DNA sequence: CGATCTGTTGACTGTTATCAACTCCGGTGG
DNA sequence: CCACCGGAGTTGATAACAGTCAACAGATCG
């Protein structure tokens, strides 16, 4: 992994929510961090841990998972900082485990770093606040999801959300996204049983909405998926979110660079 | 309503999460505000509104309600500031309606006030951050609730949570709490149908866990309710939260001051 | 004193959970 | 190289939970 990789991921995430100047980006390059590698279902942080660093996700997926119920309450993609919202309040204790969904790479960044850049740049401060607000909006949206949509729509919605969030940080170039997590993980996020999750995925395959094979999801029909999920990405707080819910999600690279996958019959 | 009432509610809420000095309380008394009265199901803020004031709830209940699904994503009690988390980010747009559940009284407080007191007092800043963290923790907890508990436990959990939060701001003196909201509102919060909500309440009555009559809930058996809900109030971030989940929730006033309701057979 | 909203009840339907068995795959050790 | 093993995915049968519909009762309010 080349030097500055962590900087790049954070910069991608922040520019997704706020326009940053060259000076801002320069500030980000001063980030110090240590790298941690995690395997599937490893705990990055455990319930009750006291944290002096923040976790910046570089590769893979993380989630907050309630140890009692197994319920997943948030999912994170590269560029996200799952414990940013702790605001440096010393006595805060974690209520859940921060768990890797598939192999993951995390940069541990001193909490003070985020405070410092907030003081030195108003737009960085705004960007970090927006990250926090987006997190809250995601939680509310997920309550709406669990409360009002059936299991097919929930699964479709989760896949739509992850796709757009990967997009926003320059990953998932065409309609493909890595799915190193298990169907049981998906079930835990959507609050359905693993067996039912499997049937829902089969239904999505049957409808030619997507493929899920060899740890990779290939979206065959983005419009259908958005429609099934009633997905409206405004809540993500992305500057270009509107583009993603349109009929075609505006691939970030052109077709000749990323030829469409052939869709097996 | 006497002068200083708004100050009192906010002070009660903040001292619930952080110890405050006399100087801190003095700062709070400088709050300027205007009062608004709302009827049941009135919108205090509408989706898409831009806000220059924060809403400090003084009496009654408020909730965030998604206009599309009708799902309620948070409920607020007096002393809460539902839109505190907007952090003064100008471009933030509301994603839901802020709606009154029953008659409510709201103090509109300039957003700058919260910024000013944060600058002038470190403990007030910490208290406000804790409020924000408690809000996030509530959202996560509600996801766990919707995802992993059946409807009886959900209803019981919501009632437990509201009871403890009222307690923390000096309301709900014995085992009684006002319920000016309808059973349909409760259903919208718990993501169940109104008919089913009614049956759950009857079940709770049948088990002698509570009464619900003339816009008032009387908890007859707090232990049973906590047990049914598997309620663990740590997530609320209250300094004395632990006391509330114990067998008896330590009434804040003695029996001779607040005689127990007679429980009809 | 009628209109409307809220609460209540019964019958029926539909979605999802649960249980159990089986397949498929990748890895591991004989 | 192959037999085994464990985890993940798949399938069918059944049961439990909650939604929907329709009707009515009771309260509240102008």
Coordinates of C-alpha atoms (C1' of nucleotides) in Angstrom, one line a residue:
Chain A
X1 CA 0.0 0.0 0.0
X2 CA 1.6 3.3 -1.1
X3 CA 2.2 6.1 1.3
X4 CA -0.7 8.5 1.5
X5 CA -3.3 5.9 0.8
X6 CA -5.2 6.7 4.0
X7 CA -5.1 10.4 3.1
X8 CA -6.6 9.6 -0.2
X9 CA -9.6 7.6 1.2
X10 CA -10.4 10.3 3.7
X11 CA -10.1 13.0 1.0
X12 CA -12.4 11.1 -1.3
X13 CA -15.0 10.8 1.4
X14 CA -14.8 14.5 2.5
X15 CA -14.9 15.9 -1.0
X16 CA -18.0 13.9 -1.5
X17 CA -19.8 16.1 1.0
X18 CA -18.0 19.4 0.8
X19 CA -15.8 21.2 -1.7
X20 CA -12.2 21.4 -0.3
X21 CA -9.4 23.7 -1.3
X22 CA -5.8 22.6 -2.0
X23 CA -4.9 23.9 1.4
X24 CA -7.5 21.7 3.0
X25 CA -6.1 18.7 1.2
X26 CA -2.6 19.6 2.3
X27 CA -3.8 19.6 5.9
X28 CA -5.1 16.1 5.4
X29 CA -1.8 14.8 4.2
X30 CA -0.3 15.5 7.6
X31 CA -2.4 12.8 9.2
X32 CA -0.4 10.3 11.2
X33 CA -1.8 6.8 11.6
X34 CA -1.1 3.2 12.2
X35 CA -2.5 0.4 10.0
X36 CA -4.5 -2.6 11.2
X37 CA -5.5 -5.6 9.2
X38 CA -8.6 -7.6 10.2
X39 CA -10.2 -10.9 9.1
X40 CA -13.9 -11.6 8.6
X41 CA -15.9 -11.1 11.8
X42 CA -12.9 -9.8 13.7
X43 CA -13.7 -7.1 16.3
X44 CA -11.9 -3.8 15.5
X45 CA -13.4 -2.3 18.7
X46 CA -15.3 -4.2 21.4
X47 CA -18.3 -3.1 23.4
X48 CA -17.1 -1.0 26.4
X49 CA -13.7 -0.1 24.9
X50 CA -12.3 3.4 25.5
X51 CA -10.9 4.8 22.4
X52 CA -8.0 7.3 22.0
X53 CA -7.9 6.8 18.2
X54 CA -10.5 7.0 15.5
X55 CA -10.9 4.2 13.0
X56 CA -10.6 5.3 9.3
X57 CA -11.7 2.4 7.1
X58 CA -9.4 2.0 4.1
X59 CA -10.5 -1.3 2.6
X60 CA -13.4 -3.6 3.0
X61 CA -16.5 -3.2 5.2
X62 CA -17.1 -2.6 8.9
X63 CA -20.3 -2.6 10.9
X64 CA -21.5 -1.9 14.4
X65 CA -23.0 -5.1 15.7
X66 CA -25.1 -5.4 18.9
X67 CA -23.7 -8.3 20.9
X68 CA -27.0 -9.1 22.4
X69 CA -29.2 -9.4 19.4
X70 CA -26.6 -9.7 16.6
X71 CA -28.4 -6.8 14.9
X72 CA -26.1 -4.7 12.7
X73 CA -26.9 -1.0 13.1
X74 CA -24.6 0.6 10.6
X75 CA -22.3 -0.4 7.7
X76 CA -19.2 1.5 6.6
X77 CA -17.3 1.7 3.4
X78 CA -13.8 2.9 2.8
X79 CA -13.3 6.6 3.7
X80 CA -15.8 6.3 6.6
X81 CA -14.9 6.9 10.2
X82 CA -17.2 4.8 12.3
X83 CA -16.4 6.3 15.7
X84 CA -16.0 9.9 14.6
X85 CA -19.1 10.9 16.5
X86 CA -17.6 10.3 19.9
X87 CA -16.4 13.9 19.9
X88 CA -13.5 13.1 22.3
X89 CA -15.9 12.7 25.2
X90 CA -13.7 10.7 27.5
X91 CA -16.3 8.8 29.4
X92 CA -18.1 7.5 26.3
X93 CA -18.3 3.8 26.2
X94 CA -19.1 1.8 23.1
X95 CA -22.4 0.1 23.1
X96 CA -21.7 -2.3 20.3
X97 CA -18.8 -4.2 18.7
X98 CA -17.2 -2.7 15.6
X99 CA -16.8 -5.7 13.4
X100 CA -15.2 -6.5 10.1
X101 CA -17.5 -7.8 7.3
X102 CA -14.9 -9.7 5.3
X103 CA -11.2 -8.7 5.3
X104 CA -10.7 -5.1 6.2
X105 CA -7.9 -2.6 6.5
X106 CA -8.2 0.2 9.1
X107 CA -6.1 3.3 9.8
X108 CA -6.0 4.3 13.4
X109 CA -5.9 8.1 13.5
X110 CA -5.4 10.2 16.7
X111 CA -8.6 11.8 17.7
X112 CA -6.8 15.1 18.1
X113 CA -6.1 15.1 14.3
X114 CA -9.7 15.7 13.5
X115 CA -10.0 18.4 16.1
X116 CA -6.9 20.1 14.8
X117 CA -8.0 20.2 11.2
X118 CA -11.4 21.5 12.3
X119 CA -9.8 24.4 14.0
X120 CA -7.5 25.2 11.0
X121 CA -10.1 25.0 8.2
X122 CA -13.7 26.0 8.3
X123 CA -14.5 23.9 5.3
X124 CA -12.9 20.8 6.8
X125 CA -14.9 21.4 10.0
X126 CA -18.0 21.7 7.9
X127 CA -17.1 18.5 6.0
X128 CA -16.7 16.5 9.3
X129 CA -19.9 17.8 10.6
X130 CA -21.6 16.7 7.4
X131 CA -20.1 13.3 7.9
X132 CA -21.7 13.1 11.3
X133 CA -25.0 14.4 10.0
X134 CA -25.0 11.8 7.2
X135 CA -24.4 9.1 9.8
X136 CA -27.5 10.2 11.8
X137 CA -29.5 10.5 8.6
X138 CA -28.5 6.9 7.7
X139 CA -29.6 5.7 11.1
X140 CA -33.0 7.4 10.7
X141 CA -33.3 6.0 7.2
X142 CA -32.6 2.6 8.4
X143 CA -35.3 2.8 11.0
X144 CA -37.7 3.8 8.2
X145 CA -36.4 0.8 6.3
X146 CA -36.9 -1.7 9.0
X147 CA -40.2 -0.2 10.0
X148 CA -41.9 0.3 6.7
X149 CA -40.4 -1.9 4.0
X150 CA -40.7 -5.6 3.4
X151 CA -37.7 -7.8 3.2
X152 CA -37.2 -7.6 -0.5
X153 CA -37.2 -3.8 -0.4
X154 CA -34.9 -3.8 2.6
X155 CA -32.3 -5.9 0.9
X156 CA -32.6 -3.9 -2.3
X157 CA -32.3 -0.7 -0.3
X158 CA -29.1 -1.8 1.5
X159 CA -27.5 -2.8 -1.8
X160 CA -28.5 0.5 -3.4
X161 CA -27.0 2.5 -0.4
X162 CA -23.8 0.6 -0.4
X163 CA -23.4 1.0 -4.1
X164 CA -23.8 4.8 -4.1
X165 CA -21.5 5.2 -1.1
X166 CA -18.8 3.1 -2.8
X167 CA -19.4 5.3 -5.9
X168 CA -18.9 8.4 -3.9
X169 CA -15.4 7.4 -2.8
X170 CA -14.4 6.2 -6.3
X171 CA -14.9 2.5 -5.8
X172 CA -17.4 0.1 -7.5
X173 CA -16.6 1.4 -11.0
X174 CA -19.3 -0.3 -13.0
X175 CA -22.2 -2.1 -11.6
X176 CA -20.1 -4.4 -9.5
X177 CA -19.3 -4.3 -5.8
X178 CA -17.4 -6.7 -3.7
X179 CA -19.5 -8.8 -1.3
X180 CA -17.0 -10.5 1.0
X181 CA -19.7 -10.7 3.7
X182 CA -22.0 -13.7 4.0
X183 CA -25.8 -13.8 3.4
X184 CA -26.1 -14.2 7.1
X185 CA -24.4 -10.8 7.6
X186 CA -26.8 -9.3 5.1
X187 CA -29.7 -10.8 7.1
X188 CA -28.4 -9.4 10.3
X189 CA -28.3 -5.9 8.8
X190 CA -31.8 -6.2 7.3
X191 CA -33.3 -7.9 10.4
X192 CA -34.4 -11.0 8.6
X193 CA -33.5 -14.6 9.0
X194 CA -30.5 -16.0 7.0
X195 CA -32.8 -18.5 5.3
X196 CA -35.1 -15.7 4.2
X197 CA -32.2 -13.5 3.1
X198 CA -31.2 -16.3 0.8
X199 CA -34.7 -16.5 -0.7
X200 CA -34.7 -12.8 -1.2
X201 CA -31.4 -12.9 -3.1
X202 CA -32.8 -15.6 -5.2
X203 CA -35.8 -13.5 -6.0
X204 CA -33.6 -10.6 -7.0
X205 CA -31.7 -13.0 -9.3
X206 CA -34.9 -14.4 -10.7
X207 CA -36.0 -10.9 -11.5
X208 CA -32.7 -10.2 -13.2
X209 CA -32.0 -7.3 -10.9
X210 CA -28.5 -8.6 -9.8
X211 CA -26.1 -11.5 -9.6
X212 CA -24.3 -12.5 -6.5
X213 CA -21.4 -14.9 -7.1
X214 CA -17.8 -15.5 -6.0
X215 CA -17.9 -12.7 -3.4
X216 CA -19.1 -10.1 -5.9
X217 CA -22.5 -8.5 -6.5
X218 CA -23.2 -7.5 -10.1
X219 CA -26.2 -5.2 -10.5
X220 CA -27.9 -6.1 -13.8
X221 CA -30.8 -3.7 -13.5
X222 CA -30.1 -0.6 -11.4
X223 CA -33.5 1.0 -12.2
X224 CA -35.3 -2.0 -11.0
X225 CA -33.3 -2.2 -7.8
X226 CA -33.9 1.5 -7.1
X227 CA -37.6 1.0 -7.8
X228 CA -37.9 -2.0 -5.6
X229 CA -36.1 -0.2 -2.8
X230 CA -37.8 3.1 -3.3
X231 CA -34.3 4.4 -2.9
X232 CA -33.9 8.2 -2.6
X233 CA -30.2 8.9 -1.8
X234 CA -30.7 12.5 -0.6
X235 CA -30.3 11.4 2.9
X236 CA -26.7 10.4 2.3
X237 CA -25.7 14.1 2.1
X238 CA -23.6 13.6 -1.0
X239 CA -23.0 16.6 -3.2
X240 CA -23.8 14.6 -6.3
X241 CA -26.3 12.2 -4.7
X242 CA -29.1 13.1 -7.0
X243 CA -27.3 11.6 -10.0
X244 CA -27.3 8.2 -8.5
X245 CA -31.0 7.6 -8.2
X246 CA -31.7 8.5 -11.8
X247 CA -32.4 5.7 -14.3
X248 CA -28.7 5.2 -14.9
X249 CA -26.3 5.8 -12.1
X250 CA -23.8 7.7 -14.2
X251 CA -20.8 5.4 -14.0
X252 CA -17.7 7.3 -12.9
X253 CA -15.7 5.9 -15.8
X254 CA -16.7 5.5 -19.4
X255 CA -17.8 2.2 -21.0
X256 CA -14.6 1.6 -22.9
X257 CA -12.6 1.9 -19.7
X258 CA -15.0 -0.5 -17.8
X259 CA -16.8 -2.8 -20.2
X260 CA -20.1 -4.0 -18.9
X261 CA -20.0 -7.5 -17.5
X262 CA -21.7 -10.1 -19.6
X263 CA -24.8 -11.1 -17.8
X264 CA -25.2 -14.9 -17.7
X265 CA -28.6 -16.2 -18.7
Chain B
X1 CA -45.9 30.0 32.5
X2 CA -43.4 31.7 34.7
X3 CA -40.3 33.4 33.4
X4 CA -37.3 31.0 33.3
X5 CA -39.4 28.0 32.6
X6 CA -37.4 27.3 29.4
X7 CA -34.2 27.7 31.3
X8 CA -35.3 25.2 33.9
X9 CA -36.2 22.5 31.4
X10 CA -32.9 22.7 29.6
X11 CA -31.0 22.8 32.8
X12 CA -32.8 19.6 34.0
X13 CA -31.9 17.9 30.8
X14 CA -28.2 18.9 30.8
X15 CA -27.6 18.1 34.5
X16 CA -29.0 14.7 33.7
X17 CA -25.9 14.0 31.5
X18 CA -23.2 16.2 33.0
X19 CA -22.5 17.9 36.3
X20 CA -22.9 21.7 35.9
X21 CA -21.5 24.5 38.0
X22 CA -23.5 27.5 39.2
X23 CA -21.7 29.6 36.5
X24 CA -23.0 27.1 33.9
X25 CA -26.5 27.5 35.1
X26 CA -26.1 31.3 35.1
X27 CA -25.1 31.1 31.5
X28 CA -28.3 29.1 30.7
X29 CA -30.5 31.8 32.2
X30 CA -29.3 34.2 29.5
X31 CA -31.1 32.2 26.9
X32 CA -33.5 34.2 24.7
X33 CA -36.4 32.5 23.1
X34 CA -39.9 32.8 21.8
X35 CA -42.7 30.4 22.7
X36 CA -44.8 28.4 20.3
X37 CA -47.9 26.3 21.1
X38 CA -48.9 23.3 19.0
X39 CA -51.9 21.0 18.8
X40 CA -51.8 17.3 18.3
X41 CA -50.2 16.3 15.0
X42 CA -49.2 19.9 14.2
X43 CA -45.9 20.3 12.4
X44 CA -43.4 22.2 14.3
X45 CA -40.9 22.0 11.4
X46 CA -41.7 20.6 7.9
X47 CA -39.5 18.5 5.7
X48 CA -37.2 20.7 3.8
X49 CA -37.4 23.7 6.2
X50 CA -34.3 25.7 6.8
X51 CA -33.9 26.5 10.5
X52 CA -32.3 29.5 12.1
X53 CA -33.6 28.5 15.6
X54 CA -33.4 25.4 17.6
X55 CA -36.5 23.9 19.1
X56 CA -36.4 23.3 22.9
X57 CA -39.3 21.2 23.9
X58 CA -41.0 22.5 27.1
X59 CA -44.2 20.5 27.5
X60 CA -45.6 17.5 25.7
X61 CA -44.0 15.2 23.2
X62 CA -42.5 15.8 19.8
X63 CA -41.4 13.3 17.1
X64 CA -39.6 13.1 13.8
X65 CA -42.1 11.6 11.4
X66 CA -41.2 10.4 7.8
X67 CA -43.8 11.8 5.5
X68 CA -43.5 8.9 3.0
X69 CA -44.0 6.0 5.4
X70 CA -45.5 7.6 8.4
X71 CA -42.7 6.0 10.5
X72 CA -41.7 7.8 13.6
X73 CA -37.9 7.8 14.0
X74 CA -37.4 9.6 17.4
X75 CA -39.6 10.8 20.2
X76 CA -38.7 13.7 22.4
X77 CA -39.7 14.7 26.0
X78 CA -39.4 18.1 27.7
X79 CA -35.8 19.4 27.9
X80 CA -34.9 17.7 24.6
X81 CA -33.7 19.7 21.5
X82 CA -34.7 17.7 18.5
X83 CA -32.8 19.7 15.9
X84 CA -29.6 20.4 18.0
X85 CA -27.6 18.1 15.8
X86 CA -27.8 20.4 12.8
X87 CA -24.6 22.1 14.1
X88 CA -25.3 25.3 12.3
X89 CA -24.6 23.8 8.9
X90 CA -26.5 26.1 6.7
X91 CA -27.4 23.9 3.8
X92 CA -28.8 21.1 5.9
X93 CA -32.4 20.3 5.0
X94 CA -34.8 18.4 7.2
X95 CA -35.6 14.9 6.0
X96 CA -38.7 14.5 8.1
X97 CA -41.5 16.5 9.8
X98 CA -41.1 17.5 13.4
X99 CA -44.6 16.7 14.7
X100 CA -46.3 17.2 18.0
X101 CA -47.7 14.1 19.7
X102 CA -50.5 15.7 21.7
X103 CA -50.4 19.4 22.7
X104 CA -46.9 20.7 23.0
X105 CA -45.1 23.9 24.0
X106 CA -41.8 24.7 22.3
X107 CA -39.2 27.4 23.0
X108 CA -37.4 28.6 19.8
X109 CA -33.9 29.4 20.8
X110 CA -31.3 31.1 18.5
X111 CA -28.8 28.5 17.2
X112 CA -26.0 30.9 18.2
X113 CA -27.0 30.5 21.9
X114 CA -25.8 26.9 22.0
X115 CA -22.6 27.8 20.2
X116 CA -22.0 30.7 22.6
X117 CA -22.4 28.6 25.8
X118 CA -20.2 25.9 24.3
X119 CA -17.4 28.4 23.8
X120 CA -17.9 29.8 27.3
X121 CA -18.1 26.6 29.3
X122 CA -16.3 23.4 28.7
X123 CA -18.8 21.4 30.8
X124 CA -21.7 22.9 28.9
X125 CA -20.0 22.0 25.6
X126 CA -19.5 18.5 26.9
X127 CA -23.2 18.3 28.0
X128 CA -24.4 19.3 24.6
X129 CA -22.1 16.8 22.9
X130 CA -23.5 14.1 25.3
X131 CA -27.0 15.1 24.2
X132 CA -26.1 14.5 20.6
X133 CA -24.4 11.2 21.5
X134 CA -27.4 10.1 23.4
X135 CA -29.6 10.9 20.4
X136 CA -27.4 8.7 18.2
X137 CA -27.4 5.9 20.8
X138 CA -31.2 6.1 20.9
X139 CA -31.4 5.7 17.1
X140 CA -29.1 2.7 17.2
X141 CA -31.1 1.3 20.1
X142 CA -34.3 1.7 18.1
X143 CA -32.9 -0.1 15.2
X144 CA -32.1 -3.0 17.5
X145 CA -35.6 -2.7 18.9
X146 CA -37.3 -2.9 15.5
X147 CA -34.9 -5.5 14.2
X148 CA -34.8 -8.0 17.0
X149 CA -37.8 -7.6 19.3
X150 CA -41.4 -8.7 18.8
X151 CA -44.2 -6.2 19.0
X152 CA -44.9 -6.7 22.7
X153 CA -41.3 -6.1 23.6
X154 CA -41.1 -3.1 21.3
X155 CA -44.1 -1.4 22.9
X156 CA -42.8 -2.2 26.4
X157 CA -39.4 -0.9 25.5
X158 CA -40.7 2.4 24.2
X159 CA -42.8 2.9 27.3
X160 CA -39.8 2.1 29.5
X161 CA -37.6 4.5 27.6
X162 CA -40.1 7.4 27.8
X163 CA -40.6 6.8 31.5
X164 CA -36.9 7.0 32.3
X165 CA -36.4 10.0 30.2
X166 CA -39.3 11.8 31.8
X167 CA -37.8 10.8 35.2
X168 CA -34.5 12.3 34.2
X169 CA -36.1 15.7 33.8
X170 CA -38.1 15.6 36.9
X171 CA -41.5 14.6 35.3
X172 CA -43.5 11.4 35.7
X173 CA -43.2 11.5 39.5
X174 CA -44.7 8.1 40.3
X175 CA -45.4 5.3 37.9
X176 CA -47.7 7.6 35.8
X177 CA -46.9 9.3 32.6
X178 CA -49.1 11.4 30.3
X179 CA -50.1 9.7 27.0
X180 CA -51.7 12.5 25.0
X181 CA -50.7 10.6 21.8
X182 CA -53.0 8.0 20.2
X183 CA -52.4 4.3 19.9
X184 CA -51.9 4.9 16.2
X185 CA -49.0 7.1 17.1
X186 CA -47.5 4.4 19.3
X187 CA -48.0 2.0 16.4
X188 CA -46.1 4.3 14.1
X189 CA -43.2 4.5 16.5
X190 CA -43.1 0.7 17.0
X191 CA -43.7 -0.1 13.3
X192 CA -46.7 -2.2 13.9
X193 CA -50.3 -1.7 12.7
X194 CA -52.7 0.3 14.8
X195 CA -54.9 -2.7 15.3
X196 CA -52.0 -4.8 16.6
X197 CA -50.8 -1.9 18.8
X198 CA -54.3 -2.0 20.5
X199 CA -54.0 -5.7 21.1
X200 CA -50.5 -5.4 22.5
X201 CA -51.7 -2.7 25.0
X202 CA -54.6 -5.0 26.0
X203 CA -52.1 -7.8 26.5
X204 CA -50.0 -5.5 28.8
X205 CA -53.2 -4.6 30.7
X206 CA -54.1 -8.3 30.9
X207 CA -50.7 -9.1 32.4
X208 CA -51.2 -6.3 34.9
X209 CA -48.1 -4.5 33.6
X210 CA -49.8 -1.2 33.1
X211 CA -53.1 0.8 32.6
X212 CA -53.8 3.2 29.8
X213 CA -56.8 5.3 30.4
X214 CA -57.9 9.0 30.0
X215 CA -54.6 10.0 28.3
X216 CA -52.5 8.6 31.1
X217 CA -50.4 5.5 31.4
X218 CA -50.0 4.0 34.8
X219 CA -47.3 1.4 35.2
X220 CA -48.5 -1.2 37.6
X221 CA -45.5 -3.5 37.4
X222 CA -42.3 -1.8 36.4
X223 CA -40.2 -5.0 36.8
X224 CA -42.4 -6.9 34.5
X225 CA -42.3 -4.1 31.9
X226 CA -38.5 -3.9 32.1
X227 CA -38.3 -7.7 31.8
X228 CA -40.6 -7.9 28.8
X229 CA -38.7 -5.1 27.1
X230 CA -35.2 -6.4 28.1
X231 CA -34.7 -2.7 28.9
X232 CA -31.2 -1.6 29.7
X233 CA -31.0 2.2 30.0
X234 CA -27.3 2.6 29.7
X235 CA -27.6 3.8 26.2
X236 CA -29.5 6.9 27.3
X237 CA -26.2 8.4 28.6
X238 CA -27.9 9.5 31.9
X239 CA -25.6 9.9 34.9
X240 CA -28.0 8.0 37.1
X241 CA -29.5 5.7 34.4
X242 CA -28.5 2.5 36.2
X243 CA -30.9 3.2 39.0
X244 CA -33.9 3.0 36.6
X245 CA -33.5 -0.5 35.4
X246 CA -33.4 -2.0 38.9
X247 CA -36.4 -3.8 40.3
X248 CA -37.9 -0.5 41.5
X249 CA -37.2 2.7 39.6
X250 CA -36.6 4.8 42.6
X251 CA -39.5 7.3 42.5
X252 CA -38.1 10.8 42.8
X253 CA -40.7 11.8 45.3
X254 CA -42.0 9.9 48.3
X255 CA -45.3 8.1 48.4
X256 CA -47.0 10.6 50.7
X257 CA -46.3 13.3 48.2
X258 CA -47.6 11.2 45.3
X259 CA -50.0 8.6 46.5
X260 CA -50.1 5.6 44.2
X261 CA -53.1 5.3 41.9
X262 CA -55.6 2.8 42.8
X263 CA -55.5 0.1 40.2
X264 CA -59.0 -0.9 39.0
X265 CA -59.6 -4.6 38.8
Chain C
dC1 C1' -76.8 16.0 19.0
dG2 C1' -74.6 14.7 15.0
dA3 C1' -69.8 14.3 13.1
dT4 C1' -65.5 12.6 13.7
dC5 C1' -61.8 10.6 15.7
dT6 C1' -60.2 6.9 18.7
dG7 C1' -60.4 2.5 20.5
dT8 C1' -62.1 -2.4 20.2
dT9 C1' -63.3 -6.9 18.2
dG10 C1' -63.5 -11.0 14.9
dA11 C1' -62.3 -13.3 10.7
dC12 C1' -59.1 -14.1 7.5
dT13 C1' -54.7 -13.5 4.9
dG14 C1' -49.9 -13.1 4.2
dT15 C1' -45.2 -12.7 5.3
dT16 C1' -41.4 -14.4 7.7
dA17 C1' -39.3 -17.5 11.3
dT18 C1' -38.0 -22.0 12.4
dC19 C1' -36.5 -26.6 11.8
dA20 C1' -34.2 -30.0 9.4
dA21 C1' -31.9 -31.9 5.7
dC22 C1' -29.0 -31.6 2.0
dT23 C1' -25.4 -29.6 -1.4
dC24 C1' -21.5 -27.2 -2.7
dC25 C1' -17.1 -25.4 -2.0
dG26 C1' -12.4 -24.5 -0.1
dG27 C1' -9.1 -25.9 3.0
dT28 C1' -6.5 -29.3 5.6
dG29 C1' -4.3 -33.3 6.9
dG30 C1' -3.6 -38.2 6.1
Chain D
dC1 C1' -4.1 -37.3 -4.3
dC2 C1' -8.0 -38.0 -1.8
dA3 C1' -11.0 -38.2 2.3
dC4 C1' -12.7 -35.4 5.5
dC5 C1' -14.5 -31.3 7.6
dG6 C1' -16.7 -27.0 8.5
dG7 C1' -18.9 -23.1 6.7
dA8 C1' -21.9 -21.2 3.4
dG9 C1' -25.7 -21.6 0.6
dT10 C1' -30.2 -24.0 -0.7
dT11 C1' -34.6 -26.3 -0.3
dG12 C1' -39.2 -27.9 1.6
dA13 C1' -42.5 -28.2 5.3
dT14 C1' -44.7 -26.2 9.0
dA15 C1' -45.8 -22.7 12.6
dA16 C1' -46.0 -18.2 14.6
dC17 C1' -46.7 -13.5 14.2
dA18 C1' -48.6 -9.5 12.5
dG19 C1' -51.3 -7.1 8.7
dT20 C1' -55.7 -6.1 6.6
dC21 C1' -60.5 -5.5 6.3
dA22 C1' -64.8 -4.6 8.1
dA23 C1' -67.9 -3.5 11.6
dC24 C1' -69.1 -1.4 15.7
dA25 C1' -68.6 1.1 20.4
dG26 C1' -67.2 5.0 22.9
dA27 C1' -65.4 9.4 23.5
dT28 C1' -65.0 14.2 22.4
dC29 C1' -66.2 18.5 20.4
dG30 C1' -68.3 21.9 17.9

